[in-house]
Short mmCIF file of C-alpha atoms and ligand atoms in Angstrom, two decimals:
data_model
loop_
_atom_site.label_atom_id
_atom_site.label_comp_id
_atom_site.label_asym_id
_atom_site.label_seq_id
_atom_site.Cartn_x
_atom_site.Cartn_y
_atom_site.Cartn_z
CA MET A 1 0.12 -0.08 -0.01
CA ALA A 2 1.65 2.67 -1.24
CA ASP A 3 0.03 5.57 0.10
CA ARG A 4 -1.19 4.22 3.63
CA PRO A 5 0.36 7.09 5.53
CA MET A 6 4.03 6.05 7.76
CA ILE A 7 2.70 7.70 10.20
CA GLU A 8 -0.53 7.76 12.03
CA ILE A 9 -1.52 10.08 14.77
CA ASP A 10 -5.26 8.59 15.81
CA ALA A 11 -6.95 11.22 18.68
CA VAL A 12 -4.00 10.66 21.20
CA SER A 13 -3.99 12.11 24.50
CA ARG A 14 -1.33 12.15 26.82
CA SER A 15 -2.65 13.81 30.62
CA TYR A 16 0.00 14.53 34.17
CA GLY A 17 -3.52 14.40 36.10
CA ILE A 18 -5.81 16.80 35.46
CA TYR A 19 -3.54 18.28 33.05
CA LYS A 20 -3.61 17.46 29.19
CA ALA A 21 0.16 18.27 27.57
CA LEU A 22 -1.61 16.46 24.51
CA ASP A 23 -5.42 16.91 23.85
CA GLY A 24 -7.01 14.91 21.13
CA VAL A 25 -3.66 15.09 18.36
CA THR A 26 -4.65 13.55 14.88
CA LEU A 27 -2.12 13.71 12.41
CA ASP A 28 -0.96 11.56 9.38
CA ILE A 29 2.78 12.06 8.27
CA ALA A 30 3.50 10.81 4.55
CA ALA A 31 7.05 8.39 3.77
CA GLY A 32 9.24 10.63 3.09
CA GLU A 33 8.35 13.53 4.47
CA PHE A 34 9.85 16.86 6.32
CA PHE A 35 7.80 17.06 8.55
CA SER A 36 8.41 19.36 11.25
CA LEU A 37 6.22 20.25 14.63
CA LEU A 38 5.72 23.98 15.49
CA GLY A 39 4.86 25.95 18.95
CA PRO A 40 6.20 27.47 21.56
CA SER A 41 7.47 25.71 24.43
CA GLY A 42 5.22 23.53 26.89
CA CYS A 43 3.02 23.32 23.86
CA GLY A 44 3.22 19.32 23.94
CA LYS A 45 6.22 19.13 20.87
CA THR A 46 8.27 17.20 22.76
CA THR A 47 5.53 14.67 24.51
CA LEU A 48 4.53 14.06 21.20
CA LEU A 49 7.69 13.30 19.62
CA ARG A 50 8.38 10.48 22.46
CA SER A 51 5.17 9.32 22.01
CA ILE A 52 5.85 8.54 18.51
CA ALA A 53 9.25 6.90 19.95
CA GLY A 54 8.19 4.97 22.63
CA PHE A 55 9.44 6.90 25.24
CA ASP A 56 6.64 8.45 26.38
CA THR A 57 2.72 6.58 26.64
CA PRO A 58 -0.03 8.07 25.91
CA THR A 59 -3.28 7.83 27.69
CA SER A 60 -5.46 7.79 24.63
CA GLY A 61 -5.32 7.62 21.35
CA ASP A 62 -3.18 5.56 19.48
CA ILE A 63 0.04 4.87 17.09
CA ARG A 64 0.64 3.66 14.22
CA ILE A 65 3.57 3.11 12.32
CA ASP A 66 4.33 1.77 8.96
CA GLY A 67 0.71 0.45 9.79
CA LEU A 68 1.34 -1.24 12.98
CA SER A 69 0.42 -0.15 16.26
CA THR A 70 2.88 0.91 19.05
CA ILE A 71 1.23 0.94 21.81
CA SER A 72 2.94 -1.64 24.29
CA VAL A 73 5.74 -1.58 21.27
CA PRO A 74 9.20 -0.57 23.63
CA PRO A 75 11.49 1.93 21.83
CA ASN A 76 14.10 -0.17 20.65
CA ARG A 77 11.32 -2.12 18.68
CA ARG A 78 9.84 0.68 16.80
CA PRO A 79 11.53 1.06 13.30
CA THR A 80 12.33 5.54 14.87
CA ASN A 81 15.34 6.39 16.34
CA MET A 82 15.79 9.81 18.09
CA VAL A 83 18.19 12.61 18.37
CA PHE A 84 17.63 14.05 22.15
CA GLN A 85 17.37 18.03 22.71
CA ASN A 86 20.83 17.82 24.09
CA TYR A 87 22.85 14.94 21.80
CA ALA A 88 23.20 12.81 25.17
CA ILE A 89 26.46 11.47 23.39
CA PHE A 90 29.63 10.46 25.74
CA PRO A 91 32.30 12.60 25.63
CA HIS A 92 34.67 9.76 26.47
CA LEU A 93 34.13 7.86 23.58
CA ASN A 94 35.61 8.89 20.45
CA VAL A 95 33.22 9.57 17.48
CA GLN A 96 33.00 6.47 15.89
CA GLU A 97 32.97 4.20 19.06
CA ASN A 98 29.52 6.93 19.12
CA VAL A 99 28.19 5.92 16.08
CA ALA A 100 28.37 2.20 16.75
CA TYR A 101 27.59 2.11 20.24
CA GLY A 102 23.86 1.59 19.29
CA LEU A 103 24.61 -1.40 16.79
CA LYS A 104 26.51 -3.37 19.52
CA ARG A 105 23.34 -4.89 20.40
CA LEU A 106 22.58 -5.77 16.67
CA LYS A 107 25.28 -8.18 16.56
CA LEU A 108 26.45 -7.12 13.32
CA GLY A 109 30.22 -8.74 13.04
CA ALA A 110 33.24 -6.14 13.18
CA VAL A 111 33.21 -6.10 8.89
CA GLU A 112 29.81 -4.84 8.60
CA GLU A 113 29.52 -2.89 12.07
CA ARG A 114 32.61 -0.37 10.16
CA ARG A 115 30.98 -0.42 7.41
CA ARG A 116 27.73 1.55 8.66
CA VAL A 117 29.23 3.36 11.16
CA GLY A 118 30.99 4.55 8.25
CA ASP A 119 28.44 5.10 5.69
CA ALA A 120 27.22 7.75 8.77
CA LEU A 121 29.96 9.34 9.19
CA ASP A 122 30.39 9.76 5.44
CA GLN A 123 26.56 11.38 5.08
CA VAL A 124 27.10 13.94 8.26
CA ARG A 125 30.49 14.83 6.55
CA LEU A 126 32.34 13.35 9.51
CA SER A 127 34.91 10.63 8.17
CA ILE A 128 37.78 12.32 8.57
CA LEU A 129 37.31 13.14 13.17
CA GLY A 130 36.60 9.66 13.27
CA GLN A 131 39.26 9.39 16.27
CA ARG A 132 38.08 12.37 17.72
CA LYS A 133 36.98 12.86 21.41
CA ALA A 134 33.75 13.77 21.58
CA HIS A 135 34.41 16.49 24.13
CA GLU A 136 37.45 17.87 21.51
CA LEU A 137 34.26 18.95 19.32
CA SER A 138 32.73 22.07 17.83
CA GLY A 139 29.32 22.40 18.66
CA GLY A 140 28.27 21.79 15.32
CA GLN A 141 30.25 18.63 14.78
CA ARG A 142 28.70 16.76 17.84
CA GLN A 143 24.97 17.39 16.44
CA ARG A 144 26.12 15.83 13.26
CA VAL A 145 27.87 12.93 16.20
CA ALA A 146 24.12 12.95 17.32
CA LEU A 147 23.11 12.64 14.05
CA ALA A 148 25.37 9.94 12.29
CA ARG A 149 24.28 7.83 15.90
CA ALA A 150 20.68 7.75 14.97
CA LEU A 151 20.91 7.37 11.03
CA VAL A 152 23.85 4.15 11.62
CA MET A 153 20.41 2.65 13.03
CA ARG A 154 18.90 2.77 9.22
CA PRO A 155 15.46 3.62 10.96
CA LYS A 156 12.26 4.31 8.60
CA VAL A 157 11.86 7.51 10.79
CA LEU A 158 14.32 10.00 12.87
CA LEU A 159 12.72 12.31 15.50
CA LEU A 160 14.75 15.15 15.83
CA ASP A 161 14.12 17.63 19.17
CA GLU A 162 15.11 20.95 18.49
CA PRO A 163 18.21 19.34 17.03
CA LEU A 164 19.63 22.98 15.87
CA SER A 165 18.80 25.15 19.14
CA ALA A 166 22.30 25.80 21.33
CA LEU A 167 23.82 26.59 17.89
CA ASP A 168 24.27 29.87 17.44
CA LYS A 169 22.75 31.84 14.49
CA LYS A 170 25.20 31.23 11.92
CA LEU A 171 26.14 28.42 12.26
CA ARG A 172 22.38 26.80 12.82
CA GLU A 173 21.15 28.24 9.54
CA GLU A 174 24.44 26.14 7.75
CA MET A 175 22.87 23.36 9.92
CA GLN A 176 19.65 23.40 8.45
CA VAL A 177 20.99 23.33 4.69
CA GLU A 178 22.86 20.43 5.73
CA LEU A 179 19.97 18.64 7.39
CA ARG A 180 17.62 19.07 4.55
CA SER A 181 20.22 18.00 2.53
CA LEU A 182 20.22 15.22 4.49
CA GLN A 183 16.61 14.19 4.16
CA LYS A 184 16.67 14.39 0.84
CA ALA A 185 20.04 12.30 0.64
CA VAL A 186 18.80 9.61 2.72
CA GLY A 187 14.86 9.50 2.18
CA ILE A 188 13.26 8.52 5.72
CA THR A 189 11.28 10.45 7.18
CA PHE A 190 11.92 12.98 9.23
CA ILE A 191 10.05 14.98 12.27
CA LEU A 192 11.18 18.19 13.45
CA VAL A 193 10.22 19.74 17.21
CA THR A 194 10.87 22.74 17.28
CA HIS A 195 10.10 26.57 18.55
CA ASP A 196 11.41 28.74 14.87
CA GLN A 197 9.05 29.75 12.59
CA TYR A 198 11.75 30.44 10.28
CA GLU A 199 13.12 27.34 10.89
CA ALA A 200 9.59 24.90 10.24
CA LEU A 201 9.41 27.40 7.28
CA ALA A 202 12.73 26.69 5.91
CA LEU A 203 12.97 22.98 6.13
CA SER A 204 9.32 21.46 5.95
CA ASP A 205 6.83 19.22 3.46
CA ARG A 206 4.43 20.42 6.05
CA ILE A 207 4.30 21.94 9.36
CA ALA A 208 1.94 21.22 12.09
CA VAL A 209 1.14 24.48 14.75
CA MET A 210 0.19 23.51 18.35
CA PHE A 211 -1.05 24.92 20.53
CA GLY A 212 -2.26 24.01 24.39
CA GLY A 213 -1.01 20.38 23.71
CA LYS A 214 -3.39 20.49 19.89
CA ILE A 215 -2.84 20.81 16.56
CA ALA A 216 -4.09 24.29 15.24
CA GLN A 217 -3.65 23.52 11.76
CA VAL A 218 -1.41 21.56 9.32
CA ALA A 219 -0.51 22.61 5.83
CA THR A 220 2.76 23.05 3.93
CA PRO A 221 4.75 26.29 4.67
CA LYS A 222 3.20 28.75 1.82
CA GLU A 223 -0.13 27.71 3.15
CA ILE A 224 0.30 27.90 6.78
CA TYR A 225 2.28 31.21 6.91
CA GLN A 226 0.13 33.06 3.77
CA ARG A 227 -3.20 31.71 4.77
CA PRO A 228 -2.99 31.10 8.77
CA ARG A 229 -6.26 29.66 9.66
CA THR A 230 -6.98 31.80 13.11
CA ARG A 231 -4.99 34.70 14.74
CA GLN A 232 -2.17 32.48 16.93
CA VAL A 233 -1.59 30.94 14.15
CA ALA A 234 -1.23 33.60 12.13
CA ASP A 235 0.89 35.47 15.04
CA PHE A 236 2.99 32.82 15.79
CA LEU A 237 4.41 32.46 12.24
CA GLY A 238 5.64 36.48 11.96
CA GLY A 239 4.08 39.79 11.98
CA MET A 240 0.37 40.08 10.55
CA ASN A 241 -1.70 43.58 10.55
CA PHE A 242 -5.24 42.77 12.05
CA LEU A 243 -7.63 44.54 11.55
CA GLU A 244 -12.07 43.87 12.87
CA CYS A 245 -14.06 44.32 9.90
CA VAL A 246 -17.39 44.26 9.28
CA ILE A 247 -19.45 41.99 7.20
CA ALA A 248 -20.72 43.62 4.12
CA GLY A 249 -21.58 40.22 2.08
CA ASP A 250 -21.68 36.37 1.94
CA MET A 251 -22.26 34.32 -0.75
CA ASP A 252 -20.30 32.31 -3.11
CA GLY A 253 -17.56 30.88 -0.78
CA LYS A 254 -16.88 34.77 0.08
CA VAL A 255 -17.11 37.28 2.00
CA THR A 256 -17.00 40.76 1.14
CA VAL A 257 -16.08 43.11 4.28
CA GLU A 258 -16.13 47.14 5.35
CA THR A 259 -12.59 48.27 6.46
CA LEU A 260 -12.08 51.59 7.39
CA SER A 261 -8.35 52.25 6.28
CA PHE A 262 -8.71 50.11 3.16
CA GLY A 263 -12.28 49.95 1.54
CA ARG A 264 -14.53 47.06 0.59
CA ILE A 265 -12.54 43.47 0.46
CA THR A 266 -13.77 40.58 -0.64
CA LEU A 267 -12.11 37.27 0.39
CA ALA A 268 -12.09 33.85 -0.69
CA LYS A 269 -14.01 31.68 2.41
CA PRO A 270 -11.93 28.86 4.29
CA ASN A 271 -13.26 25.69 4.02
CA GLY A 272 -16.13 25.33 7.85
CA PHE A 273 -15.82 29.14 8.33
CA VAL A 274 -19.40 30.51 9.26
CA ALA A 275 -19.97 33.67 8.76
CA ALA A 276 -21.89 34.19 11.94
CA GLY A 277 -22.44 37.80 13.68
CA ASN A 278 -21.20 41.09 11.37
CA SER A 279 -17.55 41.62 12.58
CA VAL A 280 -14.50 39.61 11.51
CA LEU A 281 -11.04 39.75 11.40
CA ILE A 282 -8.80 39.73 8.79
CA GLY A 283 -4.67 40.01 8.14
CA ILE A 284 -2.45 41.56 6.25
CA ARG A 285 1.59 40.97 6.11
CA PRO A 286 3.85 43.68 6.41
CA GLU A 287 5.74 42.65 3.69
CA ARG A 288 2.33 43.06 1.55
CA LEU A 289 2.20 46.46 1.69
CA ARG A 290 4.62 48.61 -0.25
CA ILE A 291 5.38 52.18 -0.30
CA LEU A 292 4.82 53.80 -2.92
CA TRP A 293 7.60 56.37 -4.54
CA ASP A 294 7.89 59.37 -6.47
CA ASP A 295 4.80 58.93 -9.11
CA GLU A 296 4.11 55.54 -9.25
CA ARG A 297 0.50 54.45 -8.81
CA ALA A 298 -1.14 50.81 -8.16
CA PRO A 299 -4.19 50.11 -8.77
CA HIS A 300 -4.81 49.63 -4.68
CA GLU A 301 -3.51 52.95 -2.85
CA ILE A 302 -3.69 53.96 1.09
CA GLU A 303 -2.22 56.75 2.06
CA GLY A 304 -0.50 57.33 5.54
CA ILE A 305 2.15 59.32 7.93
CA VAL A 306 5.49 57.17 9.20
CA ALA A 307 4.97 56.81 12.95
CA ASN A 308 7.64 54.82 13.50
CA ARG A 309 11.11 53.46 12.52
CA ALA A 310 13.27 50.66 13.09
CA TYR A 311 16.31 49.79 10.99
CA PHE A 312 17.21 46.05 10.62
CA GLY A 313 20.76 46.56 7.86
CA ASP A 314 18.43 44.54 5.03
CA THR A 315 15.32 46.50 5.41
CA THR A 316 13.69 49.03 7.60
CA HIS A 317 10.34 48.21 10.01
CA LEU A 318 7.98 50.72 9.82
CA MET A 319 4.35 51.98 11.72
CA VAL A 320 2.51 53.86 9.50
CA ASN A 321 -0.29 55.47 10.77
CA VAL A 322 -3.24 55.60 8.59
CA GLY A 323 -6.54 57.66 10.46
CA GLN A 324 -7.80 58.33 13.33
CA GLY A 325 -9.05 55.16 15.23
CA GLN A 326 -6.84 53.02 13.64
CA ALA A 327 -4.28 50.28 14.64
CA PRO A 328 -1.03 52.04 12.98
CA LEU A 329 0.38 49.12 9.86
CA SER A 330 3.26 47.43 10.37
CA ILE A 331 5.22 47.43 7.04
CA ILE A 332 8.20 46.12 6.18
CA GLU A 333 10.43 47.65 3.44
CA THR A 334 13.85 46.16 2.23
CA ASN A 335 16.26 48.85 2.23
CA ASN A 336 16.29 49.55 -1.77
CA PHE A 337 14.78 52.67 -2.50
CA GLY A 338 15.61 55.11 0.48
CA ALA A 339 12.47 53.22 3.23
CA ASP A 340 15.91 53.80 5.62
CA ASP A 341 15.72 57.35 5.17
CA LEU A 342 12.33 58.37 5.42
CA PRO A 343 11.54 60.70 8.37
CA LEU A 344 9.28 60.51 10.99
CA GLY A 345 6.17 61.98 9.83
CA ALA A 346 6.73 61.95 6.02
CA PRO A 347 3.67 61.30 4.09
CA LEU A 348 3.48 58.42 2.49
CA ARG A 349 1.27 55.76 0.25
CA LEU A 350 1.44 52.00 -0.14
CA ALA A 351 0.20 50.41 -2.41
CA PHE A 352 -2.01 46.59 -1.44
CA GLU A 353 -3.43 43.78 -3.10
CA PRO A 354 -6.60 42.52 -1.83
CA ASN A 355 -6.18 39.27 -2.70
CA ALA A 356 -3.19 39.54 -0.24
CA PHE A 357 -5.68 39.79 2.87
CA VAL A 358 -6.57 36.85 5.14
CA LEU A 359 -10.24 35.78 6.01
CA LEU A 360 -8.71 34.24 10.10
CA SER A 361 -11.54 32.04 11.55
CA GLN A 362 -13.66 33.39 14.63
CA GLU A 363 -11.99 30.95 16.63
CA GLY A 364 -8.49 33.98 16.18
CA LEU A 365 -11.68 35.92 16.58
CA GLU A 366 -12.34 34.94 20.18
CA ARG A 367 -8.71 34.73 21.36
CA ALA A 368 -8.05 38.16 20.07
CA GLU A 369 -8.68 39.88 23.72
N1 ADP B 1 6.64 14.16 33.78
C1 ADP B 1 5.89 15.19 33.82
N2 ADP B 1 4.58 15.99 34.56
C2 ADP B 1 4.18 16.33 34.48
N3 ADP B 1 4.08 17.15 33.52
C3 ADP B 1 5.00 16.87 32.13
C4 ADP B 1 6.08 16.29 32.46
N4 ADP B 1 6.17 15.80 31.17
C5 ADP B 1 5.95 17.28 29.97
N5 ADP B 1 5.18 17.99 31.02
C6 ADP B 1 4.34 19.56 30.72
O1 ADP B 1 3.85 19.27 29.18
C7 ADP B 1 3.69 19.99 29.03
C8 ADP B 1 4.31 20.00 27.37
O2 ADP B 1 5.36 19.93 27.78
P1 ADP B 1 6.28 19.21 26.73
O3 ADP B 1 6.04 17.96 25.34
O4 ADP B 1 7.77 19.19 27.00
O5 ADP B 1 5.98 21.04 26.00
P2 ADP B 1 7.35 21.49 24.35
O6 ADP B 1 8.45 20.43 23.80
O7 ADP B 1 6.55 21.51 23.79
O8 ADP B 1 8.43 22.77 24.78
C9 ADP B 1 4.03 20.69 29.33
O9 ADP B 1 3.21 21.97 29.83
C10 ADP B 1 5.21 20.30 30.61
O10 ADP B 1 5.35 21.10 31.70
MG1 MG B 2 10.33 20.32 23.61
#
């Protein structure tokens, strides 16, 4: 059965007393997928990953891996392997010994064992450091030993719990690129836990965003960034200008809303959206508002005044006042045309595309204060 999911998480809950660390999580992950669990600290990511690995047992629900229920299957009998947040490598062993450690119990024989260790070290580009003691390695190298140690077991699913969070920014970005090409090369399912939205966006085929033990949305990086379902998801994935507005029409899978600043806007209605009541929440990302310079005109414009400015080198973030009683708009401009030199109080015109707005579900509206 080619298209049976590799992992089927079926109504999984995990309680600690009355506290629910996981609350009815249902999720399918395909074979060969790079899948990320993204959410703030404490939302249940590690608990879910440990449940897939078998280090934790759900209070209710089932997890099937490659079609087989894993309830009561111990971690070492599952086709999974986990890279822990703290790497858990042995400082007194050298790189080869660290990588070979888990293989011992398989009793493969010295030749096969050496071959497998060699392959794993090649995969993470550590072959020349095989004799190095683990405590003589840099953070990035230790991270690769941890990866090799998991890969050498030839799992069908590699579970990675915030594997890059201990590295500094530059190294982390390098390792992200490596992680992605490693996954492509070995072709197995990767499940990455991260609280870093950029990491999830850059690496994943699909992302599940979690809050409070529940899945808020599962989608591709582009869809989850451009079409977040709720205010909470939109907020977690980056900046967003939220506008509470009045519904003017609701028909044929579209909703028309009346906004103070942007006039009337027609948006596609997401699945399951009920346009109840007469107010609704919409949003537009800061980079979807573009400054119009000199005489340039756009089909859709809005006027404003620079209220605040922050310089980020490559970009400038501006707060723009667009009228009394309306929240200032946040915009992001690359520093090509002079956004970094705009004085406070300068008038400007912004272009926008009506289809850059997203309609956020009422769930998002309810959670807004
Ligand atoms: N052994 C435990 N006993 C009690 N509460 C726990 C235990 N493990 C995790 N939790 C709680 O469950 C929630 C989810 O934890 P965790 O899965 O580690 O979150 P994340 O990895 O997303 O930061 C947290 O509030 C945490 O305090
Ligand atoms: Mg965690």
